[in-house]
Short mmCIF file of N, CA and C in Angstrom, two decimals:
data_model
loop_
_atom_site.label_atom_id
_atom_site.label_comp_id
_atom_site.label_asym_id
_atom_site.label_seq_id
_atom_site.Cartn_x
_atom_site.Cartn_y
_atom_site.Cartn_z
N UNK E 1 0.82 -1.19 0.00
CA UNK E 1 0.00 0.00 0.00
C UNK E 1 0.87 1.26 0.00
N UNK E 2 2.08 1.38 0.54
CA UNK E 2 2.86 2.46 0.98
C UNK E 2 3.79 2.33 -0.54
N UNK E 3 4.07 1.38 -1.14
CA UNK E 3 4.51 1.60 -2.52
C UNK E 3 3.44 2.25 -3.49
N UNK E 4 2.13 2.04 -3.35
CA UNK E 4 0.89 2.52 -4.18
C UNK E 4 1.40 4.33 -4.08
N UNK E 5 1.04 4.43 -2.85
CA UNK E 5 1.11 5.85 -2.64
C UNK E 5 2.16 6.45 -2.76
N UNK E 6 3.66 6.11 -3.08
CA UNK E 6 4.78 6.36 -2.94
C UNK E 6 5.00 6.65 -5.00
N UNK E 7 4.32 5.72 -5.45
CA UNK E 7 4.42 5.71 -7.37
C UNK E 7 2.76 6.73 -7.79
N UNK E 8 1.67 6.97 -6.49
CA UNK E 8 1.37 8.19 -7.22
C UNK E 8 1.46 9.59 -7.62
N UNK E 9 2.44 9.47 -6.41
CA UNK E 9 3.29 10.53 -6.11
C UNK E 9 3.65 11.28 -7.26
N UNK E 10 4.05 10.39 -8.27
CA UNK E 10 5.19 10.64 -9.81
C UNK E 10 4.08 10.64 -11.15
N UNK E 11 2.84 10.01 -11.17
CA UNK E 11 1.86 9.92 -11.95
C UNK E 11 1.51 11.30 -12.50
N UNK E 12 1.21 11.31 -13.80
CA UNK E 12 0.08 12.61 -14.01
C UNK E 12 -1.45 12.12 -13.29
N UNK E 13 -1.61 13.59 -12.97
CA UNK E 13 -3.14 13.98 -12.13
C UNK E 13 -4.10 13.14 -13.23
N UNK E 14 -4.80 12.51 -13.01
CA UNK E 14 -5.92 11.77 -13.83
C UNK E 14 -6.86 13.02 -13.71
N UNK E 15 -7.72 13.00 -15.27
CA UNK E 15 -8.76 13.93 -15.62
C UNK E 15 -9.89 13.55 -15.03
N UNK E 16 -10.80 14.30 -14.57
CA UNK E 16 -12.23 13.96 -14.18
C UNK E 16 -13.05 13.55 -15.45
N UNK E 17 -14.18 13.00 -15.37
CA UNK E 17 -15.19 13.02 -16.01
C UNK E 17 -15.62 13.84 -16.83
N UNK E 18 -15.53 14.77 -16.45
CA UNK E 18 -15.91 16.25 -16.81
C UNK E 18 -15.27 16.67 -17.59
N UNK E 19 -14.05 16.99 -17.60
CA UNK E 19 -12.65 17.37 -18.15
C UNK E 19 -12.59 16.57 -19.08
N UNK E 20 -12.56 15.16 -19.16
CA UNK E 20 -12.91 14.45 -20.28
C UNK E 20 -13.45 14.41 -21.06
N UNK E 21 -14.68 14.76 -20.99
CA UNK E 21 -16.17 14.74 -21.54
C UNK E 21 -16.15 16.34 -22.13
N UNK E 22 -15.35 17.12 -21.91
CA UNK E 22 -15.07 18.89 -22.49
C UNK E 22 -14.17 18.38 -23.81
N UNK E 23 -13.04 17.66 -23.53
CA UNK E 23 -11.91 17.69 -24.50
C UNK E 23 -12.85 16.49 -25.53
N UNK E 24 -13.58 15.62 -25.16
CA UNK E 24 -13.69 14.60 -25.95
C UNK E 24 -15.09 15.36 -27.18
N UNK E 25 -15.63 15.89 -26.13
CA UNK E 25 -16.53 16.74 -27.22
C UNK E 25 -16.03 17.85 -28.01
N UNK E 26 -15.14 18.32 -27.71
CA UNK E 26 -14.35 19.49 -28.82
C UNK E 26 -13.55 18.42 -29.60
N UNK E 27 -13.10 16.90 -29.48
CA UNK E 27 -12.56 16.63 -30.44
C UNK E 27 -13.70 15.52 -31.72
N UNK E 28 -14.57 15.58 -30.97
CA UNK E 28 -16.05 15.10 -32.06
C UNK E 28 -15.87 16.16 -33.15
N UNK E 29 -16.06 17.61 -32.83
CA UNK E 29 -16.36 18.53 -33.41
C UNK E 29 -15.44 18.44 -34.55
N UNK E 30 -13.72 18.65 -33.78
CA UNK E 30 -13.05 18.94 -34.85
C UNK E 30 -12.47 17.77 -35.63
N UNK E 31 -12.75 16.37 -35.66
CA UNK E 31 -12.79 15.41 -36.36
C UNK E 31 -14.34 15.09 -37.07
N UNK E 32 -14.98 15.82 -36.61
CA UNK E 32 -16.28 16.08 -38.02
C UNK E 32 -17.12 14.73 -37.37
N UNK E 33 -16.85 13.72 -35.93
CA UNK E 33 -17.58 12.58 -36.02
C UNK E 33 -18.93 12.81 -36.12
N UNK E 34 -19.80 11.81 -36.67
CA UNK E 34 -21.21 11.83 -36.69
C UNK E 34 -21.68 11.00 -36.03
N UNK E 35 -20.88 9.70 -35.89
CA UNK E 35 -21.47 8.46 -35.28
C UNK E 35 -20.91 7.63 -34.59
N UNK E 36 -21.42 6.71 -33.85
CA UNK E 36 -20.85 5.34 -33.58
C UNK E 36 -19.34 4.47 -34.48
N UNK E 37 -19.74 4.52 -36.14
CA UNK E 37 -19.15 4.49 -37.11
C UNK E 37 -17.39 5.12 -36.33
N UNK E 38 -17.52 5.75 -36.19
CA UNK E 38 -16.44 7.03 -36.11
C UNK E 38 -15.37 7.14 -34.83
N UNK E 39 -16.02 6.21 -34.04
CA UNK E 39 -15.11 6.03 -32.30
C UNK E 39 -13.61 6.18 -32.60
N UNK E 40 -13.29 5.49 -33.54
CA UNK E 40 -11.82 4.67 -33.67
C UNK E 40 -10.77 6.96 -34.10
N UNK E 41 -11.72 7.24 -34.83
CA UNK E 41 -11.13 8.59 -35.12
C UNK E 41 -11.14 9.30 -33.83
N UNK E 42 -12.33 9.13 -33.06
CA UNK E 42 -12.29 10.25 -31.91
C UNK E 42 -11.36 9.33 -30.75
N UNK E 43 -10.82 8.19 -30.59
CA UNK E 43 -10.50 7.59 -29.75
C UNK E 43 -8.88 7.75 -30.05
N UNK E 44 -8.29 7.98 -31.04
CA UNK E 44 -7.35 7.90 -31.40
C UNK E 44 -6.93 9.67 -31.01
N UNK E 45 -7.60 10.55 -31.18
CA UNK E 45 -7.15 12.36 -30.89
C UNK E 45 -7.77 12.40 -29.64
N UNK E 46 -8.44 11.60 -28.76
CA UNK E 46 -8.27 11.83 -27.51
C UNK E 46 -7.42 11.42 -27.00
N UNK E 47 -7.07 10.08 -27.37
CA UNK E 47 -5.79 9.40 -26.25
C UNK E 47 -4.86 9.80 -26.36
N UNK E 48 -4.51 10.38 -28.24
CA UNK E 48 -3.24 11.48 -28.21
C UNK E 48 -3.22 12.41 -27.16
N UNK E 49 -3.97 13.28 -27.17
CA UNK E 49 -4.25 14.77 -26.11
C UNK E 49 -3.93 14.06 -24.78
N UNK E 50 -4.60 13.28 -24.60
CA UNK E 50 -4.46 12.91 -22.45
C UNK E 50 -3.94 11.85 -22.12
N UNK E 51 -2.60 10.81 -23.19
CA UNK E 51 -2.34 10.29 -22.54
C UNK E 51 -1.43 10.52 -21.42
N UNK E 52 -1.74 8.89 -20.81
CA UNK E 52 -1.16 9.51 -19.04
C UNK E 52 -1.89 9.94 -18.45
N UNK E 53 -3.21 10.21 -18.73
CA UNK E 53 -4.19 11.27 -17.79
C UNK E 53 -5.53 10.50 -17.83
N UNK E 54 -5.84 9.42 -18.34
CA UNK E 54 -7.23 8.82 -18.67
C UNK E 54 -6.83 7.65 -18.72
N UNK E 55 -7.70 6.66 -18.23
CA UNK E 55 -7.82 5.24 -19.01
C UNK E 55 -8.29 5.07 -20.16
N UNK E 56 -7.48 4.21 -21.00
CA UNK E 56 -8.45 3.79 -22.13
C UNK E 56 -9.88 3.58 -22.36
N UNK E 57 -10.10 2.55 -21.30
CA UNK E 57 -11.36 1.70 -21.26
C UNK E 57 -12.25 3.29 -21.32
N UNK E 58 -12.04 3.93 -19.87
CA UNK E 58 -12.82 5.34 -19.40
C UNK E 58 -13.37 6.00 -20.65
N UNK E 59 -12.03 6.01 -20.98
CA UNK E 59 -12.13 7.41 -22.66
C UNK E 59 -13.35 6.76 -23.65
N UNK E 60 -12.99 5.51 -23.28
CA UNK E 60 -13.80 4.85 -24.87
C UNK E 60 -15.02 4.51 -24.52
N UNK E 61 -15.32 4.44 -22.88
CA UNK E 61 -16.81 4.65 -22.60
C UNK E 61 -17.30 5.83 -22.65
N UNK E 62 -16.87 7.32 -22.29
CA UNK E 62 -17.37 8.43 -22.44
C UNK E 62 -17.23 8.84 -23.89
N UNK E 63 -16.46 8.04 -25.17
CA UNK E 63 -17.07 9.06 -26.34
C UNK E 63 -18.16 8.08 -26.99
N UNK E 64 -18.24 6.91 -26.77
CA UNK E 64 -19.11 6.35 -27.22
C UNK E 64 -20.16 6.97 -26.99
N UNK E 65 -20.66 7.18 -25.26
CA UNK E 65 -21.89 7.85 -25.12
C UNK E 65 -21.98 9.09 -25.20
N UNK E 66 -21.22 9.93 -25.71
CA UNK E 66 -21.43 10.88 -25.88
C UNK E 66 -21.58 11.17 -27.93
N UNK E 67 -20.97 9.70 -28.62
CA UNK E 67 -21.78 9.80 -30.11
C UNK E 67 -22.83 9.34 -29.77
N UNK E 68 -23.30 8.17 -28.90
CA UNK E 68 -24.48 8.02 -29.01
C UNK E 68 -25.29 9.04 -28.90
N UNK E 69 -25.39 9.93 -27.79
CA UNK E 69 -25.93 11.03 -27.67
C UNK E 69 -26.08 12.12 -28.79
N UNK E 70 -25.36 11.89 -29.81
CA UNK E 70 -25.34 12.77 -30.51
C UNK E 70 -26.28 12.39 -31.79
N UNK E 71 -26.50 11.13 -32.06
CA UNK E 71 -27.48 10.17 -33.05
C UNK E 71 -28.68 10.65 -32.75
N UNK E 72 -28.57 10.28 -31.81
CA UNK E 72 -30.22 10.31 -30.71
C UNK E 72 -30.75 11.51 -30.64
N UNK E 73 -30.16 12.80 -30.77
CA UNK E 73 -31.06 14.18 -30.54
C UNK E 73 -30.87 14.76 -32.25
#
């Protein structure tokens, strides 16, 4: 446990939700995504921008639902 806390010490600050969900929607925009179709483009200029700062898995659940969201309205 005292090694956990000792190696987060040196980590980049992980992004919130939020913070995520700002950068991941300005990069929908400026990669033109429309859809579901399209993850692999927005997944690829987010993880550029924050890696070190996000999980994969995280990232690729918040742009999914946030193209889904974008189909849907």
């Amino acid at each position: 446990r005292q090694q956990l806390t000792v190696l987060q010490t040196y980590l980049p600050a992980q992004l919130s939700d939020d913070e995520l969900r700002d950068i991941i929607r300005e990069l929908i925009v400026k990669t033109g995504a429309a859809s579901a179709a399209d993850l692999g483009k927005v997944m690829g200029a987010v993880m550029q921008q924050v890696r070190g700062q996000a999980d994969g898995q995280k990232v690729r659940a918040l742009v999914a639902d946030e193209l889904q969201k974008r189909t849907t309205t």
